Amino acid sequence: MSTTEKTVPNEAGREAAIAKPRWKIWLIRPETVTFLLLIVSAIVASHLSPFFADAGFILESSTYYVEFAIVALVLTLVIISGEIDLSPAAMMALTACLFGTAYKAGAPVPVAMAVSLLSGLALGAFNGFFVTVLRLPSIIVTIGTLILYRGLAQVLAGDKSIGSFPAWFVGIDYRMVGIFPVPVLIFIAVSILLGLFLSITIYGRQIYQIGTSETAAIHAGIRVRRIKMGLFLASGLTSSIAGLMTTSRLGSVRYDLATGGELTMVLIVMLGGTYIFGGRGSILGTFLAAWLLVIIATGMTVANIAINAQLTVMGLLLIVSIIATNWIYARSQR
Amino acid sequence: MSVVARLFRAREAGILVMLVLFVTVVGLIQPRFLTMDTVRIVLLAVPLIMVAAMGQMMVLVARHVDLSIGSILGFSAIAAGMVFRDRPDLPLFIGFAVAILCGAGLGFVNGLVVTLFRLPSIIVTLGTLSLYRGLLFILSGSKQIDPNDIPEPIIRMAQTSPIGMPWIVIIAFGVALATWLFLTFTQLGRQIYAIGSNPVAAPLRGIRVMPVTILVFTLSGALAGLAGIIYAARFGYVNPGITGVGFEFTVIAAVVIGGVSINGGVGSVAGTVLGVLFLGAVQVALPILGVSGFWQNAIYGGIILIALVIDRTVRQGGLRGLLARGAA
């Protein structure tokens, strides 16, 4: 990039403003802020407790958040495309209850898992149908399906927990590959896959275009409905994978599995600097934000702040992060 | 123009037909449902939802949404309960004032953050849902307000009154009437509709969008605070981890079923009252039909989606418009 102060004629022969130097563009990106916060919180946390010098401790205590973070990766794409999905936590609960019900009815675990994954796709398709075919706003549709799915989970499981799964299925958070628990590895793998999908495939670029201007995207011949439908399907499928991970970690399912998860998921996406009005955001930001949240939450737990009081911090974080993201985008070039 | 569309042209007529149909069908299956006793139980079930639904309706009319009312209800109920518990010498209305002021204050914060930073209310109130719930845990020290801490007269509000209707029912319909008067006969009330119908045009017509929007959120909070007192009266206890959890979704269900459009600018008190009564009727009908209470939320969610589709059908001018394929 040239950084001279003169204007240069562009191809059309008109005077064009000099592009900002690349380092400046990189510096004022929300992801950069997320990364800096991550560094700062890690330093603060390591002063709180010697545990934090131990990466293994962080990785072990991250499995609860990683379940939501995996869904947050897909939610990032949904929000970039200008929609929102508030139902994944309820989908986690319903698909997990279907898994438990199928297993209790005598299905072997792999079959029950297939039931769960297929039902996740079906629930996602149901959301997508209302949003893309009936063209209803995703905010209210997914509030409706959030209640519906959580309610159906209640119908299936009542107020009892379904458990006694075989030993090999339980305790995914204790299965290690090197120093990494399996859920963390899955999260890293999904991050890389979706990150590549979003940044180097045509579909990824199209998701950004839909979020920037849906009308323009339609005129450019982008199959907006098909892509949005795909995103809602992905959201359902990922939720069922996350639900299975939660089931494995807890060793049983209840209808209130992942209660309040919608907040955690939206929080991770917003912390990662995805623009709530669509068109901007990145998987890298969401990936970093997930670890930021893990460190903050673990730090609060180590500092003996009760889980219930931690809700206060989570709510504040959500509001502050969205204000900061909007402020950064308002001041940087598109 | 299909018959269905014409039927639902007037939203209130539509929801009224749905309510009558529902009551008739349940009554045919189980005649026990069609007694005055049922009416009494339904009326007792709805005040909590109705009071908060009036606030949520105004928020939706202004083209916003308030997800934090469940936490505001819990916070106000705990605050009032602590006043009752720790200062039994104070007159009862102090507890009322504390609940309503706490609610108004928290609602004001919602409105301020939404308007000051121009943020989508769904995300802000999702944040404050969690923030206020955390604060109420800190405020209460995670301790429940027990039945013997709540004064006898408050508990009696849910059971008696001079005219045979429990006080909480009178309060709920009083709030509905006041909301109707406010929205119909005051300039401020009309301005809420104007903001929701066209946020771009509203300031050009001299409407001060920011203060009006903040007022709407403040009212929603204050009414959720009043609902907190009704909760204490009706259930006789307040628990920091239970009270008001998931309440926002029930209220949004009632309001959406009542024909309030989430696209703003459309909604009526009559429709909202009918929507609330519909939810109450479902709640009471389930045990009478011998259906497990676990079905309640699934049915609420289903009804929301049906109401959305009907609303869409009306605006599209019939079923053909509903399924017409767009350019994409």
XYZ file of C-alpha atoms in Angstrom:
662
model
C 0.000 0.000 0.000
C 1.307 3.453 -0.832
C 1.172 5.915 1.992
C 2.009 9.132 0.124
C -0.240 12.094 0.807
C -1.087 12.765 -2.857
C -4.131 11.391 -4.587
C -3.602 8.920 -7.383
C -5.728 8.605 -10.494
C -7.476 5.251 -10.628
C -8.241 3.270 -13.777
C -11.179 5.470 -14.682
C -8.828 8.425 -14.601
C -10.596 10.037 -11.658
C -8.885 11.094 -8.489
C -9.263 8.480 -5.779
C -8.513 8.697 -2.099
C -5.458 6.844 -0.925
C -6.283 3.539 0.665
C -5.516 3.398 4.359
C -2.310 1.581 5.219
C -2.954 -2.058 5.915
C -1.657 -1.967 9.482
C -4.259 0.660 10.308
C -7.043 -1.438 8.882
C -5.869 -4.401 10.925
C -5.448 -2.373 14.075
C -8.988 -1.061 14.260
C -10.764 -4.315 13.687
C -13.000 -5.763 16.397
C -11.096 -9.061 16.168
C -7.922 -7.214 17.124
C -9.683 -5.766 20.154
C -10.946 -9.244 21.077
C -7.398 -10.567 20.774
C -5.966 -7.791 22.943
C -8.682 -8.389 25.560
C -7.802 -12.069 25.470
C -4.145 -11.273 26.243
C -5.085 -8.813 29.006
C -7.585 -11.173 30.647
C -5.056 -14.015 30.539
C -2.483 -11.823 32.317
C -5.019 -10.659 34.913
C -6.269 -14.196 35.468
C -2.780 -15.600 35.929
C -2.253 -13.069 38.702
C -5.483 -14.279 40.319
C -4.399 -17.856 40.546
C -1.343 -19.957 39.727
C -3.696 -22.375 37.943
C -3.813 -20.077 34.968
C -0.188 -20.598 34.150
C -1.313 -24.117 33.305
C -2.856 -24.357 29.836
C -4.203 -27.792 30.744
C -6.393 -26.279 33.462
C -7.888 -23.755 31.039
C -8.543 -26.465 28.462
C -10.196 -28.745 31.026
C -12.440 -26.020 32.362
C -13.465 -24.918 28.869
C -15.598 -27.908 27.877
C -18.867 -26.367 29.138
C -18.402 -23.214 27.048
C -17.010 -25.063 24.053
C -20.398 -26.726 23.501
C -22.009 -23.311 23.068
C -19.004 -21.957 21.178
C -19.369 -24.587 18.439
C -22.932 -23.424 17.837
C -21.769 -19.804 18.056
C -19.530 -20.434 15.028
C -22.572 -21.220 12.887
C -24.560 -18.432 14.537
C -21.784 -16.077 13.362
C -22.611 -16.979 9.748
C -26.337 -16.590 10.422
C -25.838 -13.116 11.900
C -23.449 -12.060 9.097
C -26.226 -12.998 6.650
C -28.516 -10.552 8.452
C -30.670 -13.082 10.290
C -30.581 -14.385 13.859
C -31.324 -17.743 15.463
C -32.315 -17.750 19.115
C -33.436 -21.379 19.178
C -30.139 -23.398 19.199
C -30.115 -23.948 22.964
C -33.676 -25.279 22.780
C -32.664 -27.415 19.784
C -29.786 -28.831 21.860
C -32.291 -29.804 24.550
C -34.867 -31.307 22.190
C -32.366 -33.303 20.101
C -30.668 -34.559 23.266
C -34.046 -35.628 24.687
C -34.818 -37.412 21.394
C -31.466 -39.180 21.706
C -32.313 -40.230 25.263
C -35.835 -41.314 24.317
C -34.586 -43.352 21.339
C -31.929 -45.012 23.516
C -34.450 -45.802 26.223
C -36.737 -47.332 23.595
C -33.973 -49.833 22.887
C -32.092 -48.258 19.979
C -28.325 -48.786 20.034
C -26.342 -45.608 20.742
C -25.186 -45.015 17.133
C -28.789 -45.232 15.905
C -29.955 -42.903 18.671
C -27.203 -40.478 17.687
C -28.384 -40.590 14.073
C -31.925 -39.845 15.300
C -30.589 -36.831 17.168
C -28.604 -35.472 14.204
C -31.480 -35.965 11.760
C -33.909 -34.284 14.126
C -31.472 -31.379 14.421
C -31.585 -30.988 10.647
C -35.382 -31.185 10.716
C -35.667 -28.512 13.415
C -33.303 -26.271 11.467
C -35.341 -26.846 8.307
C -38.487 -25.894 10.230
C -36.874 -22.563 11.249
C -35.629 -22.061 7.704
C -39.049 -22.765 6.222
C -40.669 -19.974 8.230
C -37.871 -17.525 7.462
C -37.164 -18.256 3.801
C -40.443 -19.596 2.419
C -42.968 -17.650 4.497
C -40.549 -14.693 4.761
C -41.210 -14.043 8.424
C -38.634 -12.192 10.547
C -36.164 -14.637 12.087
C -36.171 -12.802 15.429
C -39.764 -13.654 16.211
C -39.809 -17.016 14.423
C -36.885 -18.309 16.458
C -38.411 -16.948 19.674
C -41.507 -18.979 18.765
C -39.535 -22.120 17.966
C -37.408 -21.618 21.090
C -40.577 -21.974 23.165
C -41.929 -24.770 20.960
C -38.733 -26.875 20.959
C -38.109 -26.440 24.688
C -41.778 -27.308 25.261
C -41.509 -30.467 23.145
C -38.395 -31.461 25.100
C -40.527 -31.099 28.233
C -43.238 -33.273 26.699
C -40.661 -35.960 25.849
C -38.725 -36.024 29.097
C -41.177 -34.582 31.618
C -39.261 -33.440 34.664
C -37.198 -36.617 34.859
C -33.683 -37.129 33.621
C -32.945 -39.880 31.114
C -29.633 -41.556 31.750
C -27.706 -44.812 32.206
C -25.941 -44.568 28.852
C -23.105 -46.995 28.125
C -19.735 -46.091 29.629
C -18.035 -45.474 26.287
C -20.543 -42.735 25.453
C -20.216 -40.840 28.726
C -17.495 -38.367 29.649
C -16.368 -36.908 26.321
C -14.826 -34.020 28.229
C -12.381 -36.416 29.905
C -11.213 -38.037 26.644
C -7.897 -36.462 25.819
C -5.766 -36.269 22.717
C -2.453 -34.993 24.041
C -3.424 -32.068 26.284
C -6.644 -31.383 24.375
C -10.033 -32.670 25.523
C -12.001 -34.031 22.550
C -14.670 -31.246 22.585
C -11.934 -28.613 22.276
C -10.447 -30.463 19.299
C -13.866 -30.608 17.659
C -14.275 -26.877 18.260
C -10.875 -26.101 16.706
C -11.613 -28.326 13.700
C -15.045 -26.762 13.099
C -13.509 -23.282 13.468
C -10.893 -24.014 10.794
C -13.465 -25.536 8.440
C -15.974 -22.703 8.798
C -13.238 -20.071 8.735
C -12.028 -21.392 5.383
C -15.596 -21.754 4.138
C -16.364 -18.137 4.979
C -13.157 -16.611 3.677
C -12.212 -18.542 0.546
C -15.359 -20.027 -0.959
C -17.843 -18.231 -3.157
C -20.606 -19.114 -0.716
C -18.730 -17.363 2.054
C -18.484 -14.168 0.045
C -22.165 -14.447 -0.812
C -23.099 -14.660 2.876
C -21.381 -11.308 3.415
C -23.137 -9.834 0.394
C -26.553 -10.970 1.608
C -25.909 -9.354 4.983
C -24.673 -6.110 3.445
C -27.628 -5.703 1.118
C -30.112 -8.443 0.506
C -31.744 -6.579 -2.374
C -28.419 -6.127 -4.127
C -27.587 -9.784 -3.525
C -30.850 -10.900 -5.134
C -30.175 -8.688 -8.155
C -26.652 -10.086 -8.377
C -28.214 -13.504 -8.855
C -27.256 -14.899 -5.444
C -29.639 -17.606 -4.311
C -30.419 -15.866 -1.051
C -33.137 -18.199 0.153
C -31.135 -21.314 -0.572
C -28.118 -19.994 1.328
C -30.201 -18.864 4.306
C -31.947 -22.226 4.396
C -28.522 -23.882 4.404
C -27.446 -21.743 7.342
C -30.524 -22.639 9.393
C -29.962 -26.331 8.582
C -26.342 -25.986 9.708
C -27.532 -24.298 12.887
C -29.844 -27.240 13.662
C -27.209 -29.873 12.874
C -24.545 -28.157 14.972
C -26.984 -27.755 17.847
C -27.641 -31.503 17.858
C -23.878 -32.213 17.851
C -23.457 -29.808 20.767
C -26.445 -31.414 22.515
C -24.827 -34.842 22.201
C -21.601 -33.459 23.660
C -23.502 -32.015 26.612
C -25.292 -35.337 27.094
C -21.990 -37.180 27.078
C -20.476 -34.727 29.569
C -23.413 -34.887 31.985
C -24.176 -38.580 31.459
C -27.922 -37.830 31.368
C -30.459 -35.565 29.654
C -33.179 -33.325 31.029
C -35.493 -30.934 29.228
C -33.690 -27.959 30.785
C -30.360 -28.907 29.213
C -28.476 -25.806 27.967
C -30.978 -23.421 29.581
C -29.910 -19.839 28.990
C -27.524 -20.994 26.272
C -28.923 -18.496 23.771
C -27.354 -15.708 25.814
C -23.940 -17.401 25.894
C -24.007 -18.041 22.144
C -25.034 -14.506 21.201
C -22.475 -13.176 23.693
C -19.624 -15.131 22.065
C -20.605 -13.906 18.591
C -20.914 -10.283 19.715
C -17.656 -10.402 21.702
C -15.978 -11.601 18.520
C -16.928 -8.391 16.776
C -19.629 -9.640 14.428
C -21.868 -6.742 13.389
C -25.399 -7.262 14.658
C -26.918 -5.685 11.533
C -25.180 -8.178 9.259
C -22.533 -7.988 6.568
C -19.452 -7.964 8.795
C -17.795 -10.364 11.165
C -15.422 -13.267 11.172
C -14.954 -16.794 12.425
C -11.563 -15.764 13.809
C -13.275 -13.190 16.048
C -15.762 -15.763 17.338
C -12.958 -18.270 17.930
C -10.966 -15.753 19.979
C -14.091 -14.588 21.823
C -14.859 -18.144 22.927
C -11.467 -18.363 24.658
C -11.901 -14.876 26.092
C -15.186 -15.988 27.644
C -13.617 -19.204 28.976
C -10.858 -17.226 30.668
C -13.263 -14.644 32.116
C -15.672 -17.308 33.399
C -12.925 -19.529 34.786
C -11.284 -16.477 36.332
C -14.532 -15.516 38.070
C -14.963 -19.056 39.350
C -11.406 -19.140 40.658
C -12.044 -15.763 42.284
C -15.010 -17.369 44.080
C -17.727 -15.353 42.367
C -20.951 -17.360 42.491
C -22.322 -18.622 39.168
C -25.520 -16.633 39.727
C -23.638 -13.392 40.242
C -21.575 -14.129 37.119
C -24.779 -13.566 35.110
C -24.359 -9.860 35.858
C -20.939 -9.792 34.225
C -22.160 -11.798 31.207
C -25.035 -9.373 30.613
C -22.757 -6.346 30.928
C -20.201 -7.935 28.604
C -22.856 -8.461 25.944
C -23.998 -4.851 26.039
C -20.488 -3.402 26.186
C -19.222 -5.603 23.362
C -22.041 -4.635 21.019
C -21.556 -0.932 21.771
C -17.808 -1.255 21.139
C -18.272 -3.215 17.906
C -20.726 -0.658 16.532
C -18.385 2.150 17.505
C -15.412 0.554 15.758
C -17.370 -0.121 12.579
C -18.760 3.406 12.567
C -15.202 4.729 12.541
C -13.492 2.383 10.127
C -13.887 2.130 6.408
C -16.201 -0.489 5.049
C -59.304 -12.453 -1.107
C -59.933 -15.734 0.623
C -62.494 -16.286 3.343
C -59.719 -16.814 5.865
C -58.148 -13.485 5.049
C -61.442 -11.639 5.299
C -62.130 -13.280 8.637
C -58.828 -12.054 9.993
C -59.061 -8.595 8.465
C -60.034 -7.324 11.869
C -57.386 -8.808 14.125
C -59.498 -8.708 17.262
C -62.322 -10.522 15.473
C -59.839 -13.186 14.433
C -58.481 -13.849 17.885
C -62.020 -13.739 19.314
C -63.105 -16.429 16.822
C -60.076 -18.528 17.789
C -60.893 -18.156 21.473
C -64.572 -19.042 21.016
C -63.652 -22.034 18.830
C -61.159 -23.248 21.409
C -63.603 -22.921 24.302
C -66.365 -24.640 22.274
C -64.182 -27.573 21.254
C -62.830 -28.111 24.764
C -66.379 -27.738 26.132
C -67.674 -30.412 23.740
C -64.945 -32.835 24.801
C -65.284 -32.067 28.490
C -68.479 -30.205 29.528
C -66.931 -29.520 32.942
C -64.902 -26.806 31.209
C -67.983 -24.659 30.579
C -68.683 -23.599 34.149
C -68.318 -20.363 36.047
C -65.623 -22.101 38.025
C -63.454 -22.236 34.898
C -64.003 -18.559 34.267
C -62.845 -17.857 37.800
C -59.707 -19.988 37.421
C -58.846 -18.405 34.081
C -59.304 -14.921 35.511
C -57.013 -15.831 38.393
C -54.408 -17.226 36.027
C -54.122 -14.161 33.796
C -53.446 -10.987 35.869
C -49.715 -11.613 35.977
C -49.479 -12.010 32.198
C -51.982 -9.261 31.441
C -50.233 -6.524 33.391
C -46.858 -7.247 31.784
C -48.424 -7.815 28.343
C -49.732 -4.230 28.271
C -46.157 -2.989 28.608
C -44.769 -5.469 26.102
C -47.495 -4.472 23.633
C -46.423 -0.829 23.764
C -42.797 -1.880 23.265
C -43.716 -3.986 20.224
C -45.887 -1.199 18.800
C -42.806 1.050 18.979
C -41.003 -1.639 16.936
C -38.866 -2.910 19.785
C -38.965 -5.965 22.017
C -38.246 -6.377 25.742
C -36.828 -9.752 26.757
C -35.816 -8.602 30.231
C -39.293 -8.372 31.829
C -38.993 -11.781 33.523
C -35.861 -10.654 35.326
C -37.418 -7.252 36.089
C -40.435 -9.046 37.593
C -38.133 -11.190 39.728
C -36.012 -8.224 40.801
C -39.024 -6.106 41.785
C -40.711 -8.974 43.620
C -37.533 -9.664 45.603
C -37.029 -5.966 46.384
C -40.625 -5.558 47.570
C -40.444 -8.850 49.487
C -37.314 -7.700 51.289
C -39.082 -4.480 52.299
C -42.016 -6.537 53.635
C -39.667 -8.931 55.434
C -37.217 -6.459 56.935
C -39.527 -3.514 57.621
C -42.952 -4.914 58.600
C -43.644 -1.580 60.329
C -43.860 0.309 57.013
C -47.243 0.726 55.293
C -47.958 -1.749 52.494
C -47.989 0.790 49.691
C -44.255 1.323 50.227
C -43.718 -2.241 48.985
C -45.850 -1.491 45.927
C -43.923 1.706 45.281
C -40.589 -0.098 45.615
C -41.633 -2.795 43.105
C -42.972 -0.330 40.530
C -40.028 2.078 40.913
C -37.463 -0.731 40.639
C -39.211 -1.924 37.480
C -39.395 1.574 36.042
C -35.721 2.171 36.793
C -34.581 -1.058 35.130
C -36.878 -0.379 32.163
C -35.457 3.133 31.899
C -31.940 1.666 31.655
C -33.116 -0.601 28.802
C -34.598 2.351 26.939
C -31.580 4.539 27.539
C -29.077 1.977 26.227
C -31.253 1.160 23.204
C -31.783 4.779 22.156
C -28.454 6.295 23.190
C -26.341 3.792 21.253
C -28.959 2.957 18.605
C -28.753 -0.747 19.355
C -31.267 -3.474 18.517
C -33.445 -3.943 21.564
C -33.454 -7.728 21.232
C -29.726 -7.942 22.013
C -29.749 -5.227 24.677
C -32.638 -6.798 26.565
C -31.115 -10.268 26.189
C -28.110 -8.755 27.956
C -30.146 -7.056 30.668
C -32.191 -10.262 31.157
C -28.978 -11.822 32.397
C -27.652 -8.673 34.070
C -30.806 -8.041 36.133
C -31.099 -11.725 37.082
C -27.517 -11.608 38.362
C -28.257 -8.404 40.291
C -31.304 -9.932 41.939
C -29.220 -12.894 43.099
C -26.712 -10.453 44.597
C -29.490 -8.299 46.121
C -31.296 -11.231 47.723
C -28.163 -13.130 48.770
C -29.766 -16.056 46.871
C -32.333 -16.333 49.683
C -36.018 -16.905 48.973
C -38.770 -14.665 50.381
C -40.888 -17.120 52.377
C -44.694 -17.133 52.621
C -44.631 -15.931 56.233
C -42.567 -12.886 55.161
C -45.306 -11.678 52.825
C -47.989 -9.683 54.661
C -51.442 -11.248 54.971
C -53.229 -8.386 53.102
C -50.979 -8.909 50.048
C -51.775 -12.627 49.932
C -55.482 -11.797 50.321
C -55.333 -9.607 47.194
C -55.301 -12.808 45.168
C -58.403 -14.126 46.893
C -60.842 -11.405 47.904
C -62.119 -7.923 47.257
C -65.272 -5.914 47.980
C -66.927 -6.864 44.669
C -66.301 -10.609 44.531
C -63.459 -10.377 42.022
C -60.016 -10.751 43.600
C -58.053 -7.503 43.722
C -55.359 -8.738 41.332
C -57.986 -9.279 38.619
C -59.319 -5.770 39.169
C -55.771 -4.393 39.004
C -55.089 -6.254 35.753
C -58.210 -4.966 34.003
C -57.598 -1.510 35.464
C -54.136 -1.509 33.869
C -55.644 -2.627 30.555
C -58.224 0.182 30.691
C -55.588 2.769 31.589
C -53.377 1.574 28.716
C -56.308 1.840 26.310
C -57.084 5.401 27.440
C -53.414 6.343 27.174
C -52.938 4.922 23.679
C -56.252 6.208 22.336
C -56.697 9.665 23.794
C -53.263 11.103 24.470
C -50.914 12.618 21.937
C -48.049 10.649 23.484
C -49.946 7.401 22.972
C -50.509 8.150 19.288
C -46.831 8.999 18.916
C -45.859 5.473 19.973
C -47.811 4.162 16.981
C -46.228 6.754 14.718
C -42.714 5.736 15.771
C -43.436 2.072 15.173
C -45.156 2.595 11.812
C -42.355 4.650 10.369
C -39.270 5.365 12.475
C -37.803 7.456 9.652
C -40.801 9.733 9.233
C -41.575 10.109 12.940
C -38.844 12.656 13.775
C -39.748 14.642 10.647
C -43.257 15.039 12.044
C -41.837 16.567 15.172
C -41.970 13.465 17.340
C -39.119 13.235 19.815
C -38.313 9.585 19.224
C -35.716 9.127 21.940
C -37.753 10.274 24.981
C -40.886 8.487 23.748
C -38.949 5.239 23.224
C -37.354 5.525 26.665
C -40.818 6.135 28.129
C -42.160 2.976 26.479
C -39.374 0.837 27.974
C -39.852 2.529 31.350
C -43.581 1.754 31.296
C -42.857 -1.841 30.313
C -40.480 -2.122 33.273
C -42.894 -0.460 35.699
C -45.695 -2.849 34.693
C -43.332 -5.832 35.050
C -42.595 -4.462 38.537
C -46.312 -4.358 39.339
C -46.520 -7.932 38.058
C -43.851 -8.756 40.653
C -46.220 -7.750 43.465
C -49.024 -9.773 41.849
C -46.645 -12.760 41.735
C -45.953 -12.448 45.455
C -49.698 -12.227 46.154
C -50.635 -15.141 43.908
C -47.876 -17.608 44.798
C -47.041 -16.444 48.303
C -43.270 -16.728 47.871
C -40.500 -15.203 45.760
C -37.515 -17.315 44.717
C -34.514 -15.673 43.037
C -33.876 -18.650 40.761
C -37.489 -19.348 39.768
C -39.576 -16.173 39.906
C -40.041 -14.746 36.424
C -37.722 -17.167 34.625
C -39.085 -17.675 31.099
C -41.919 -15.235 31.851
C -40.948 -12.956 28.941
C -41.702 -15.697 26.440
C -45.193 -16.303 27.817
C -45.915 -12.582 27.596
C -44.542 -12.292 24.052
C -46.717 -15.269 23.120
C -49.832 -13.529 24.494
C -49.043 -10.285 22.695
C -48.229 -11.891 19.338
C -51.381 -14.031 19.527
C -53.287 -10.835 20.325
C -52.478 -9.564 16.850
C -49.696 -7.149 17.768
C -47.315 -7.036 14.824
C -43.611 -7.222 15.557
C -43.058 -4.931 12.592
C -44.335 -2.107 14.768
C -47.205 0.318 14.536
C -49.949 -2.268 14.930
C -51.544 -3.515 18.112
C -54.528 -2.969 20.334
C -55.378 -3.405 23.984
C -58.481 -5.429 23.093
C -56.447 -7.868 21.023
C -53.826 -8.208 23.745
C -56.488 -8.871 26.410
C -57.961 -11.597 24.177
C -54.495 -13.040 23.599
C -53.879 -13.200 27.335
C -57.288 -14.811 27.951
C -56.496 -17.354 25.229
C -53.290 -18.383 26.993
C -55.164 -18.577 30.290
C -57.842 -20.763 28.687
C -55.161 -23.124 27.317
C -53.487 -23.280 30.716
C -56.756 -24.180 32.456
C -58.031 -26.521 29.715
C -55.027 -28.872 29.757
C -55.614 -30.475 33.177
C -59.384 -30.622 32.538
C -58.727 -32.516 29.287
C -56.350 -34.789 31.143
C -53.406 -33.560 29.042
C -50.074 -33.293 30.837
C -49.104 -29.776 31.854
C -45.785 -30.412 30.102
C -47.592 -29.645 26.833
C -48.249 -26.040 27.818
C -45.076 -24.449 26.428
C -45.120 -26.518 23.241
C -48.691 -25.378 22.613
C -47.784 -21.736 23.331
C -44.885 -21.935 20.879
C -47.099 -23.572 18.267
C -49.790 -20.903 18.667
C -47.197 -18.120 18.221
C -46.088 -19.611 14.909
C -49.690 -20.072 13.755
C -50.500 -16.478 14.718
C -47.458 -15.249 12.765
C -48.519 -17.166 9.672
C -52.081 -15.844 9.924
C -50.775 -12.311 10.362
C -48.561 -12.758 7.299
C -51.473 -14.186 5.299
C -53.587 -11.157 6.090
C -50.885 -8.740 5.031
C -50.205 -10.666 1.828
C -53.876 -10.681 0.908
C -54.637 -14.356 1.149
C -52.860 -17.673 0.848
C -51.658 -17.095 -2.689
C -49.623 -14.105 -1.596
C -48.206 -16.112 1.296
C -46.514 -18.690 -0.887
C -45.688 -16.430 -3.815
C -42.071 -16.951 -4.708
C -39.792 -13.956 -4.436
C -36.988 -13.160 -6.814
C -34.522 -15.374 -4.982
